[in-house]
């Protein structure tokens, strides 16, 4: 079993060629910053006219990951007799938004959130010879800034539908990477590998960026809704990276007051 885990670690962490990835990162950053600058101009103009409301949002996250690393890990682990499974993780978010009215039906909605985006994977024996399984959990904590275009559809007096979409940028501020080893009915917490955004520990990039899509309902000052963060940035590290890309994904269910 130990030799299998040792082999698995050698498979997962390698040194890739990142020339193409660097160019893609630059293009994503330039595009998102351009969109944010356009939205900032509109927001600043409206704030000068005091046509803005401040609100609060918070709620539940269901986060996951995707990317070519998943397929690579499944293939490599299968070759040494291990099954691989990727699971969603629960977390939360809270933050402040600004609701800036451009027209009666169109708003710009920037915000800043503390949010979790976690994921994990399990390895277990196909033949069950040792009744052994192993889990690695990535708990990622971010400060995230979305800038959304928000369309309002009036459904009744004091009741309206919101359709939101726009870019977000995020910076990792902490978290944990840890292993859990399970053998028979004995659970060994295993190693805490450290901060996910530190080289030699979690080996992930702090920076993330992508698009957010959502909808919600607003009754007077109260809000309830859901959104999805689609991460477009490969968060694997340059020099000690996984054999493939990893992108974040996050479902958010929120309540709020504006």
PDB file of C-alpha atoms in Angstrom:
ATOM      1  CA  UNK A   1       0.000   0.000   0.000  1.00  0.00           C
ATOM      2  CA  UNK A   2       2.778   2.432   0.915  1.00  0.00           C
ATOM      3  CA  UNK A   3       4.543   1.795  -2.373  1.00  0.00           C
ATOM      4  CA  UNK A   4       1.317   2.532  -4.230  1.00  0.00           C
ATOM      5  CA  UNK A   5       0.914   5.864  -2.460  1.00  0.00           C
ATOM      6  CA  UNK A   6       4.535   6.718  -3.138  1.00  0.00           C
ATOM      7  CA  UNK A   7       4.037   5.954  -6.809  1.00  0.00           C
ATOM      8  CA  UNK A   8       0.867   8.027  -6.843  1.00  0.00           C
ATOM      9  CA  UNK A   9       2.683  11.082  -5.467  1.00  0.00           C
ATOM     10  CA  UNK A  10       5.327  10.765  -8.169  1.00  0.00           C
ATOM     11  CA  UNK A  11       2.613  10.654 -10.797  1.00  0.00           C
ATOM     12  CA  UNK A  12       0.707  13.677  -9.533  1.00  0.00           C
ATOM     13  CA  UNK A  13       3.465  16.239  -9.160  1.00  0.00           C
ATOM     14  CA  UNK A  14       5.701  16.955 -12.116  1.00  0.00           C
ATOM     15  CA  UNK A  15       7.224  19.887 -13.989  1.00  0.00           C
ATOM     16  CA  UNK A  16       5.327  20.805 -17.186  1.00  0.00           C
ATOM     17  CA  UNK A  17       5.887  23.208 -20.062  1.00  0.00           C
ATOM     18  CA  UNK A  18       3.742  26.299 -19.380  1.00  0.00           C
ATOM     19  CA  UNK A  19       4.364  28.573 -22.397  1.00  0.00           C
ATOM     20  CA  UNK A  20       0.871  28.103 -23.848  1.00  0.00           C
ATOM     21  CA  UNK A  21      -0.698  28.317 -20.395  1.00  0.00           C
ATOM     22  CA  UNK A  22       1.062  31.631 -19.691  1.00  0.00           C
ATOM     23  CA  UNK A  23      -0.322  33.181 -22.883  1.00  0.00           C
ATOM     24  CA  UNK A  24      -3.841  32.008 -22.025  1.00  0.00           C
ATOM     25  CA  UNK A  25      -3.554  33.434 -18.495  1.00  0.00           C
ATOM     26  CA  UNK A  26      -2.494  36.829 -19.889  1.00  0.00           C
ATOM     27  CA  UNK A  27      -5.422  36.889 -22.343  1.00  0.00           C
ATOM     28  CA  UNK A  28      -7.921  36.022 -19.600  1.00  0.00           C
ATOM     29  CA  UNK A  29      -6.504  38.659 -17.235  1.00  0.00           C
ATOM     30  CA  UNK A  30      -6.507  41.401 -19.902  1.00  0.00           C
ATOM     31  CA  UNK A  31     -10.098  40.598 -20.959  1.00  0.00           C
ATOM     32  CA  UNK A  32     -11.454  40.529 -17.403  1.00  0.00           C
ATOM     33  CA  UNK A  33      -9.624  43.694 -16.374  1.00  0.00           C
ATOM     34  CA  UNK A  34     -11.028  45.452 -19.456  1.00  0.00           C
ATOM     35  CA  UNK A  35     -14.564  44.468 -18.518  1.00  0.00           C
ATOM     36  CA  UNK A  36     -13.998  45.563 -14.932  1.00  0.00           C
ATOM     37  CA  UNK A  37     -12.692  48.970 -16.084  1.00  0.00           C
ATOM     38  CA  UNK A  38     -15.770  49.544 -18.246  1.00  0.00           C
ATOM     39  CA  UNK A  39     -18.052  48.642 -15.343  1.00  0.00           C
ATOM     40  CA  UNK A  40     -16.008  50.805 -12.956  1.00  0.00           C
ATOM     41  CA  UNK A  41     -16.581  53.878 -15.143  1.00  0.00           C
ATOM     42  CA  UNK A  42     -20.343  53.338 -15.115  1.00  0.00           C
ATOM     43  CA  UNK A  43     -20.397  52.682 -11.362  1.00  0.00           C
ATOM     44  CA  UNK A  44     -18.292  55.760 -10.531  1.00  0.00           C
ATOM     45  CA  UNK A  45     -20.607  57.988 -12.580  1.00  0.00           C
ATOM     46  CA  UNK A  46     -23.678  56.665 -10.793  1.00  0.00           C
ATOM     47  CA  UNK A  47     -22.141  56.935  -7.328  1.00  0.00           C
ATOM     48  CA  UNK A  48     -21.536  60.623  -7.981  1.00  0.00           C
ATOM     49  CA  UNK A  49     -25.293  60.915  -8.529  1.00  0.00           C
ATOM     50  CA  UNK A  50     -25.983  58.833  -5.389  1.00  0.00           C
ATOM     51  CA  UNK A  51     -28.007  56.282  -7.373  1.00  0.00           C
ATOM     52  CA  UNK A  52     -26.561  53.316  -5.461  1.00  0.00           C
ATOM     53  CA  UNK A  53     -27.621  50.955  -2.662  1.00  0.00           C
ATOM     54  CA  UNK A  54     -25.368  48.810  -0.480  1.00  0.00           C
ATOM     55  CA  UNK A  55     -26.434  45.274   0.418  1.00  0.00           C
ATOM     56  CA  UNK A  56     -25.277  42.097   2.111  1.00  0.00           C
ATOM     57  CA  UNK A  57     -25.171  38.533   0.780  1.00  0.00           C
ATOM     58  CA  UNK A  58     -24.354  35.196   2.398  1.00  0.00           C
ATOM     59  CA  UNK A  59     -25.120  31.535   2.053  1.00  0.00           C
ATOM     60  CA  UNK A  60     -24.101  28.012   1.082  1.00  0.00           C
ATOM     61  CA  UNK A  61     -21.488  26.862  -1.456  1.00  0.00           C
ATOM     62  CA  UNK A  62     -21.283  23.540  -3.280  1.00  0.00           C
ATOM     63  CA  UNK A  63     -17.885  23.534  -4.953  1.00  0.00           C
ATOM     64  CA  UNK A  64     -16.056  21.170  -7.287  1.00  0.00           C
ATOM     65  CA  UNK A  65     -13.162  21.013  -9.721  1.00  0.00           C
ATOM     66  CA  UNK A  66     -12.725  20.021 -13.337  1.00  0.00           C
ATOM     67  CA  UNK A  67      -9.901  19.767 -15.862  1.00  0.00           C
ATOM     68  CA  UNK A  68      -7.526  17.432 -17.645  1.00  0.00           C
ATOM     69  CA  UNK A  69      -5.858  16.466 -14.343  1.00  0.00           C
ATOM     70  CA  UNK A  70      -8.931  14.414 -13.475  1.00  0.00           C
ATOM     71  CA  UNK A  71      -8.603  12.194 -16.540  1.00  0.00           C
ATOM     72  CA  UNK A  72      -4.852  11.822 -16.071  1.00  0.00           C
ATOM     73  CA  UNK A  73      -5.190  10.797 -12.416  1.00  0.00           C
ATOM     74  CA  UNK A  74      -7.937   8.244 -13.189  1.00  0.00           C
ATOM     75  CA  UNK A  75      -5.774   6.669 -15.900  1.00  0.00           C
ATOM     76  CA  UNK A  76      -2.549   6.571 -13.877  1.00  0.00           C
ATOM     77  CA  UNK A  77      -4.214   5.226 -10.734  1.00  0.00           C
ATOM     78  CA  UNK A  78      -6.059   2.549 -12.703  1.00  0.00           C
ATOM     79  CA  UNK A  79      -2.716   1.233 -13.907  1.00  0.00           C
ATOM     80  CA  UNK A  80      -1.654   0.486 -10.312  1.00  0.00           C
ATOM     81  CA  UNK A  81      -5.004  -1.018  -9.283  1.00  0.00           C
ATOM     82  CA  UNK A  82      -6.721   2.007  -7.732  1.00  0.00           C
ATOM     83  CA  UNK A  83     -10.174   3.484  -8.378  1.00  0.00           C
ATOM     84  CA  UNK A  84     -10.488   7.297  -8.329  1.00  0.00           C
ATOM     85  CA  UNK A  85     -13.508   9.403  -7.387  1.00  0.00           C
ATOM     86  CA  UNK A  86     -13.918  13.196  -7.278  1.00  0.00           C
ATOM     87  CA  UNK A  87     -16.502  14.692  -4.920  1.00  0.00           C
ATOM     88  CA  UNK A  88     -18.171  18.050  -4.312  1.00  0.00           C
ATOM     89  CA  UNK A  89     -17.525  19.910  -1.067  1.00  0.00           C
ATOM     90  CA  UNK A  90     -19.792  22.163   0.984  1.00  0.00           C
ATOM     91  CA  UNK A  91     -18.748  25.590   2.190  1.00  0.00           C
ATOM     92  CA  UNK A  92     -20.040  29.121   2.455  1.00  0.00           C
ATOM     93  CA  UNK A  93     -19.716  32.763   1.449  1.00  0.00           C
ATOM     94  CA  UNK A  94     -20.557  36.214   2.760  1.00  0.00           C
ATOM     95  CA  UNK A  95     -19.931  39.695   1.490  1.00  0.00           C
ATOM     96  CA  UNK A  96     -21.100  43.150   0.444  1.00  0.00           C
ATOM     97  CA  UNK A  97     -22.574  44.246  -2.886  1.00  0.00           C
ATOM     98  CA  UNK A  98     -23.383  47.623  -4.443  1.00  0.00           C
ATOM     99  CA  UNK A  99     -26.557  47.890  -6.523  1.00  0.00           C
ATOM    100  CA  UNK A 100     -26.007  50.693  -9.047  1.00  0.00           C
ATOM    101  CA  UNK A 101     -29.048  51.646 -11.107  1.00  0.00           C
ATOM    102  CA  UNK A 102     -28.301  52.541 -14.730  1.00  0.00           C
ATOM    103  CA  UNK A 103     -31.961  52.361 -15.834  1.00  0.00           C
ATOM    104  CA  UNK A 104     -35.134  51.023 -14.243  1.00  0.00           C
ATOM    105  CA  UNK A 105     -34.351  47.535 -15.567  1.00  0.00           C
ATOM    106  CA  UNK A 106     -30.530  47.459 -15.795  1.00  0.00           C
ATOM    107  CA  UNK A 107     -28.041  47.636 -12.915  1.00  0.00           C
ATOM    108  CA  UNK A 108     -24.313  47.164 -12.382  1.00  0.00           C
ATOM    109  CA  UNK A 109     -23.605  45.056  -9.295  1.00  0.00           C
ATOM    110  CA  UNK A 110     -19.993  44.911  -8.032  1.00  0.00           C
ATOM    111  CA  UNK A 111     -19.231  43.126  -4.794  1.00  0.00           C
ATOM    112  CA  UNK A 112     -16.560  41.636  -2.559  1.00  0.00           C
ATOM    113  CA  UNK A 113     -16.908  38.257  -0.859  1.00  0.00           C
ATOM    114  CA  UNK A 114     -15.068  35.855   1.367  1.00  0.00           C
ATOM    115  CA  UNK A 115     -15.829  32.464  -0.165  1.00  0.00           C
ATOM    116  CA  UNK A 116     -14.713  28.839  -0.038  1.00  0.00           C
ATOM    117  CA  UNK A 117     -13.972  26.732  -3.113  1.00  0.00           C
ATOM    118  CA  UNK A 118     -12.965  23.257  -2.019  1.00  0.00           C
ATOM    119  CA  UNK A 119     -12.599  19.904  -3.745  1.00  0.00           C
ATOM    120  CA  UNK A 120     -11.249  16.441  -3.017  1.00  0.00           C
ATOM    121  CA  UNK A 121     -10.564  13.043  -4.516  1.00  0.00           C
ATOM    122  CA  UNK A 122     -10.618   9.484  -3.218  1.00  0.00           C
ATOM    123  CA  UNK A 123      -8.399   6.555  -4.096  1.00  0.00           C
ATOM    124  CA  UNK A 124      -9.514   3.015  -3.248  1.00  0.00           C
ATOM    125  CA  UNK A 125      -8.335  -0.461  -4.169  1.00  0.00           C
ATOM    126  CA  UNK A 126     -10.097  -2.224  -7.005  1.00  0.00           C
ATOM    127  CA  UNK A 127      -9.448  -5.703  -5.601  1.00  0.00           C
ATOM    128  CA  UNK A 128     -10.000  -4.744  -1.921  1.00  0.00           C
ATOM    129  CA  UNK A 129      -6.925  -6.772  -0.957  1.00  0.00           C
ATOM    130  CA  UNK A 130      -5.992  -4.438   1.905  1.00  0.00           C
ATOM    131  CA  UNK A 131      -9.430  -2.807   2.431  1.00  0.00           C
ATOM    132  CA  UNK A 132      -7.712   0.518   1.923  1.00  0.00           C
ATOM    133  CA  UNK A 133      -8.780   3.970   0.734  1.00  0.00           C
ATOM    134  CA  UNK A 134      -7.164   7.392   0.737  1.00  0.00           C
ATOM    135  CA  UNK A 135      -8.586  10.903   0.462  1.00  0.00           C
ATOM    136  CA  UNK A 136      -6.949  14.244  -0.280  1.00  0.00           C
ATOM    137  CA  UNK A 137      -8.956  17.353   0.591  1.00  0.00           C
ATOM    138  CA  UNK A 138      -8.253  20.856  -0.719  1.00  0.00           C
ATOM    139  CA  UNK A 139      -9.933  23.614   1.324  1.00  0.00           C
ATOM    140  CA  UNK A 140      -9.476  26.887  -0.593  1.00  0.00           C
ATOM    141  CA  UNK A 141     -10.386  30.292   0.881  1.00  0.00           C
ATOM    142  CA  UNK A 142     -10.707  33.280  -1.450  1.00  0.00           C
ATOM    143  CA  UNK A 143     -11.482  36.979  -1.518  1.00  0.00           C
ATOM    144  CA  UNK A 144     -13.573  37.327  -4.663  1.00  0.00           C
ATOM    145  CA  UNK A 145     -14.674  40.425  -6.585  1.00  0.00           C
ATOM    146  CA  UNK A 146     -17.486  39.939  -9.126  1.00  0.00           C
ATOM    147  CA  UNK A 147     -18.735  42.757 -11.364  1.00  0.00           C
ATOM    148  CA  UNK A 148     -22.146  41.756 -12.699  1.00  0.00           C
ATOM    149  CA  UNK A 149     -24.615  43.099 -15.208  1.00  0.00           C
ATOM    150  CA  UNK A 150     -27.999  42.720 -13.501  1.00  0.00           C
ATOM    151  CA  UNK A 151     -31.273  42.733 -15.439  1.00  0.00           C
ATOM    152  CA  UNK A 152     -34.503  43.320 -13.499  1.00  0.00           C
ATOM    153  CA  UNK A 153     -37.917  41.999 -14.537  1.00  0.00           C
ATOM    154  CA  UNK A 154     -40.862  43.247 -12.504  1.00  0.00           C
ATOM    155  CA  UNK A 155     -43.232  40.401 -11.592  1.00  0.00           C
ATOM    156  CA  UNK A 156     -45.516  42.263  -9.162  1.00  0.00           C
ATOM    157  CA  UNK A 157     -45.491  45.269  -6.855  1.00  0.00           C
ATOM    158  CA  UNK A 158     -42.260  45.159  -4.804  1.00  0.00           C
ATOM    159  CA  UNK A 159     -41.337  41.790  -6.357  1.00  0.00           C
ATOM    160  CA  UNK A 160     -38.868  41.310  -9.206  1.00  0.00           C
ATOM    161  CA  UNK A 161     -36.637  38.764 -10.923  1.00  0.00           C
ATOM    162  CA  UNK A 162     -32.888  39.372 -11.245  1.00  0.00           C
ATOM    163  CA  UNK A 163     -30.778  37.867 -14.048  1.00  0.00           C
ATOM    164  CA  UNK A 164     -27.066  38.406 -13.366  1.00  0.00           C
ATOM    165  CA  UNK A 165     -23.896  37.720 -15.356  1.00  0.00           C
ATOM    166  CA  UNK A 166     -20.352  39.039 -15.420  1.00  0.00           C
ATOM    167  CA  UNK A 167     -16.676  38.419 -14.668  1.00  0.00           C
ATOM    168  CA  UNK A 168     -15.035  37.749 -11.334  1.00  0.00           C
ATOM    169  CA  UNK A 169     -11.477  37.775 -10.068  1.00  0.00           C
ATOM    170  CA  UNK A 170     -10.360  36.034  -6.881  1.00  0.00           C
ATOM    171  CA  UNK A 171      -7.262  35.854  -4.690  1.00  0.00           C
ATOM    172  CA  UNK A 172      -6.523  32.892  -2.454  1.00  0.00           C
ATOM    173  CA  UNK A 173      -5.999  33.991   1.160  1.00  0.00           C
ATOM    174  CA  UNK A 174      -5.574  30.629   2.885  1.00  0.00           C
ATOM    175  CA  UNK A 175      -6.909  27.155   3.429  1.00  0.00           C
ATOM    176  CA  UNK A 176      -5.686  23.627   4.034  1.00  0.00           C
ATOM    177  CA  UNK A 177      -4.531  20.585   2.126  1.00  0.00           C
ATOM    178  CA  UNK A 178      -4.790  17.361   4.089  1.00  0.00           C
ATOM    179  CA  UNK A 179      -4.790  13.611   3.627  1.00  0.00           C
ATOM    180  CA  UNK A 180      -7.127  11.148   5.315  1.00  0.00           C
ATOM    181  CA  UNK A 181      -6.235   7.447   5.262  1.00  0.00           C
ATOM    182  CA  UNK A 182      -8.930   4.841   5.899  1.00  0.00           C
ATOM    183  CA  UNK A 183      -8.132   1.158   6.434  1.00  0.00           C
ATOM    184  CA  UNK A 184     -10.879  -1.206   7.545  1.00  0.00           C
ATOM    185  CA  UNK A 185     -12.709   0.705  10.309  1.00  0.00           C
ATOM    186  CA  UNK A 186      -9.656   2.664  11.452  1.00  0.00           C
ATOM    187  CA  UNK A 187      -9.389   6.302  10.394  1.00  0.00           C
ATOM    188  CA  UNK A 188      -5.968   7.955  10.367  1.00  0.00           C
ATOM    189  CA  UNK A 189      -6.176  11.729   9.911  1.00  0.00           C
ATOM    190  CA  UNK A 190      -2.787  11.557   8.209  1.00  0.00           C
ATOM    191  CA  UNK A 191      -0.743  14.539   7.112  1.00  0.00           C
ATOM    192  CA  UNK A 192      -1.717  18.188   7.015  1.00  0.00           C
ATOM    193  CA  UNK A 193       0.244  19.286   3.958  1.00  0.00           C
ATOM    194  CA  UNK A 194      -0.202  22.991   4.680  1.00  0.00           C
ATOM    195  CA  UNK A 195      -1.415  26.026   2.753  1.00  0.00           C
ATOM    196  CA  UNK A 196      -2.815  25.173  -0.699  1.00  0.00           C
ATOM    197  CA  UNK A 197      -1.278  28.322  -2.198  1.00  0.00           C
ATOM    198  CA  UNK A 198       2.293  27.776  -0.969  1.00  0.00           C
ATOM    199  CA  UNK A 199       4.931  26.112  -3.151  1.00  0.00           C
ATOM    200  CA  UNK A 200       5.988  22.796  -1.693  1.00  0.00           C
ATOM    201  CA  UNK A 201       2.701  22.439   0.207  1.00  0.00           C
ATOM    202  CA  UNK A 202      -0.457  22.690  -1.929  1.00  0.00           C
ATOM    203  CA  UNK A 203       1.266  24.052  -5.057  1.00  0.00           C
ATOM    204  CA  UNK A 204      -1.768  25.977  -6.342  1.00  0.00           C
ATOM    205  CA  UNK A 205      -1.971  29.514  -7.760  1.00  0.00           C
ATOM    206  CA  UNK A 206      -3.568  32.178  -5.586  1.00  0.00           C
ATOM    207  CA  UNK A 207      -5.135  33.895  -8.572  1.00  0.00           C
ATOM    208  CA  UNK A 208      -8.418  32.694 -10.086  1.00  0.00           C
ATOM    209  CA  UNK A 209     -10.765  34.329 -12.568  1.00  0.00           C
ATOM    210  CA  UNK A 210     -13.838  33.451 -14.575  1.00  0.00           C
ATOM    211  CA  UNK A 211     -17.490  34.171 -15.155  1.00  0.00           C
ATOM    212  CA  UNK A 212     -20.464  34.194 -12.804  1.00  0.00           C
ATOM    213  CA  UNK A 213     -24.072  33.495 -13.849  1.00  0.00           C
ATOM    214  CA  UNK A 214     -27.067  33.695 -11.552  1.00  0.00           C
ATOM    215  CA  UNK A 215     -30.670  34.541 -10.905  1.00  0.00           C
ATOM    216  CA  UNK A 216     -32.631  35.613  -7.889  1.00  0.00           C
ATOM    217  CA  UNK A 217     -35.827  37.075  -6.555  1.00  0.00           C
ATOM    218  CA  UNK A 218     -36.109  40.347  -4.681  1.00  0.00           C
ATOM    219  CA  UNK A 219     -39.052  41.286  -2.495  1.00  0.00           C
ATOM    220  CA  UNK A 220     -38.702  44.860  -1.254  1.00  0.00           C
ATOM    221  CA  UNK A 221     -35.212  44.839   0.334  1.00  0.00           C
ATOM    222  CA  UNK A 222     -34.910  41.057   0.709  1.00  0.00           C
ATOM    223  CA  UNK A 223     -33.119  38.781  -1.748  1.00  0.00           C
ATOM    224  CA  UNK A 224     -32.846  35.029  -2.370  1.00  0.00           C
ATOM    225  CA  UNK A 225     -31.024  33.508  -5.315  1.00  0.00           C
ATOM    226  CA  UNK A 226     -28.415  31.161  -6.757  1.00  0.00           C
ATOM    227  CA  UNK A 227     -25.330  31.608  -8.912  1.00  0.00           C
ATOM    228  CA  UNK A 228     -22.540  29.595 -10.486  1.00  0.00           C
ATOM    229  CA  UNK A 229     -18.853  30.564 -10.652  1.00  0.00           C
ATOM    230  CA  UNK A 230     -17.160  29.106 -13.743  1.00  0.00           C
ATOM    231  CA  UNK A 231     -13.407  29.241 -13.169  1.00  0.00           C
ATOM    232  CA  UNK A 232     -11.468  29.832 -16.401  1.00  0.00           C
ATOM    233  CA  UNK A 233      -7.998  29.967 -14.863  1.00  0.00           C
ATOM    234  CA  UNK A 234      -5.795  26.884 -14.430  1.00  0.00           C
ATOM    235  CA  UNK A 235      -4.919  27.012 -10.724  1.00  0.00           C
ATOM    236  CA  UNK A 236      -2.103  24.438 -10.869  1.00  0.00           C
ATOM    237  CA  UNK A 237       1.356  25.826 -10.141  1.00  0.00           C
ATOM    238  CA  UNK A 238       4.070  26.528 -12.715  1.00  0.00           C
ATOM    239  CA  UNK A 239       7.034  24.636 -11.333  1.00  0.00           C
ATOM    240  CA  UNK A 240       5.477  21.896  -9.179  1.00  0.00           C
ATOM    241  CA  UNK A 241       2.258  21.334 -11.096  1.00  0.00           C
ATOM    242  CA  UNK A 242      -0.123  18.464 -11.447  1.00  0.00           C
ATOM    243  CA  UNK A 243      -0.092  16.480 -14.660  1.00  0.00           C
ATOM    244  CA  UNK A 244      -2.955  18.461 -16.171  1.00  0.00           C
ATOM    245  CA  UNK A 245      -5.139  21.475 -15.460  1.00  0.00           C
ATOM    246  CA  UNK A 246      -7.538  22.150 -12.580  1.00  0.00           C
ATOM    247  CA  UNK A 247     -10.364  24.711 -12.786  1.00  0.00           C
ATOM    248  CA  UNK A 248     -12.729  25.686  -9.984  1.00  0.00           C
ATOM    249  CA  UNK A 249     -16.503  25.508 -10.062  1.00  0.00           C
ATOM    250  CA  UNK A 250     -18.862  26.783  -7.387  1.00  0.00           C
ATOM    251  CA  UNK A 251     -22.643  26.803  -6.886  1.00  0.00           C
ATOM    252  CA  UNK A 252     -23.793  29.506  -4.456  1.00  0.00           C
ATOM    253  CA  UNK A 253     -27.199  29.730  -2.795  1.00  0.00           C
ATOM    254  CA  UNK A 254     -27.608  33.144  -1.171  1.00  0.00           C
ATOM    255  CA  UNK A 255     -29.918  35.229   0.924  1.00  0.00           C
ATOM    256  CA  UNK A 256     -29.432  38.947   1.391  1.00  0.00           C
ATOM    257  CA  UNK A 257     -30.684  42.404   2.190  1.00  0.00           C
ATOM    258  CA  UNK A 258     -30.254  45.567   0.120  1.00  0.00           C
TER     259      UNK A 258
END
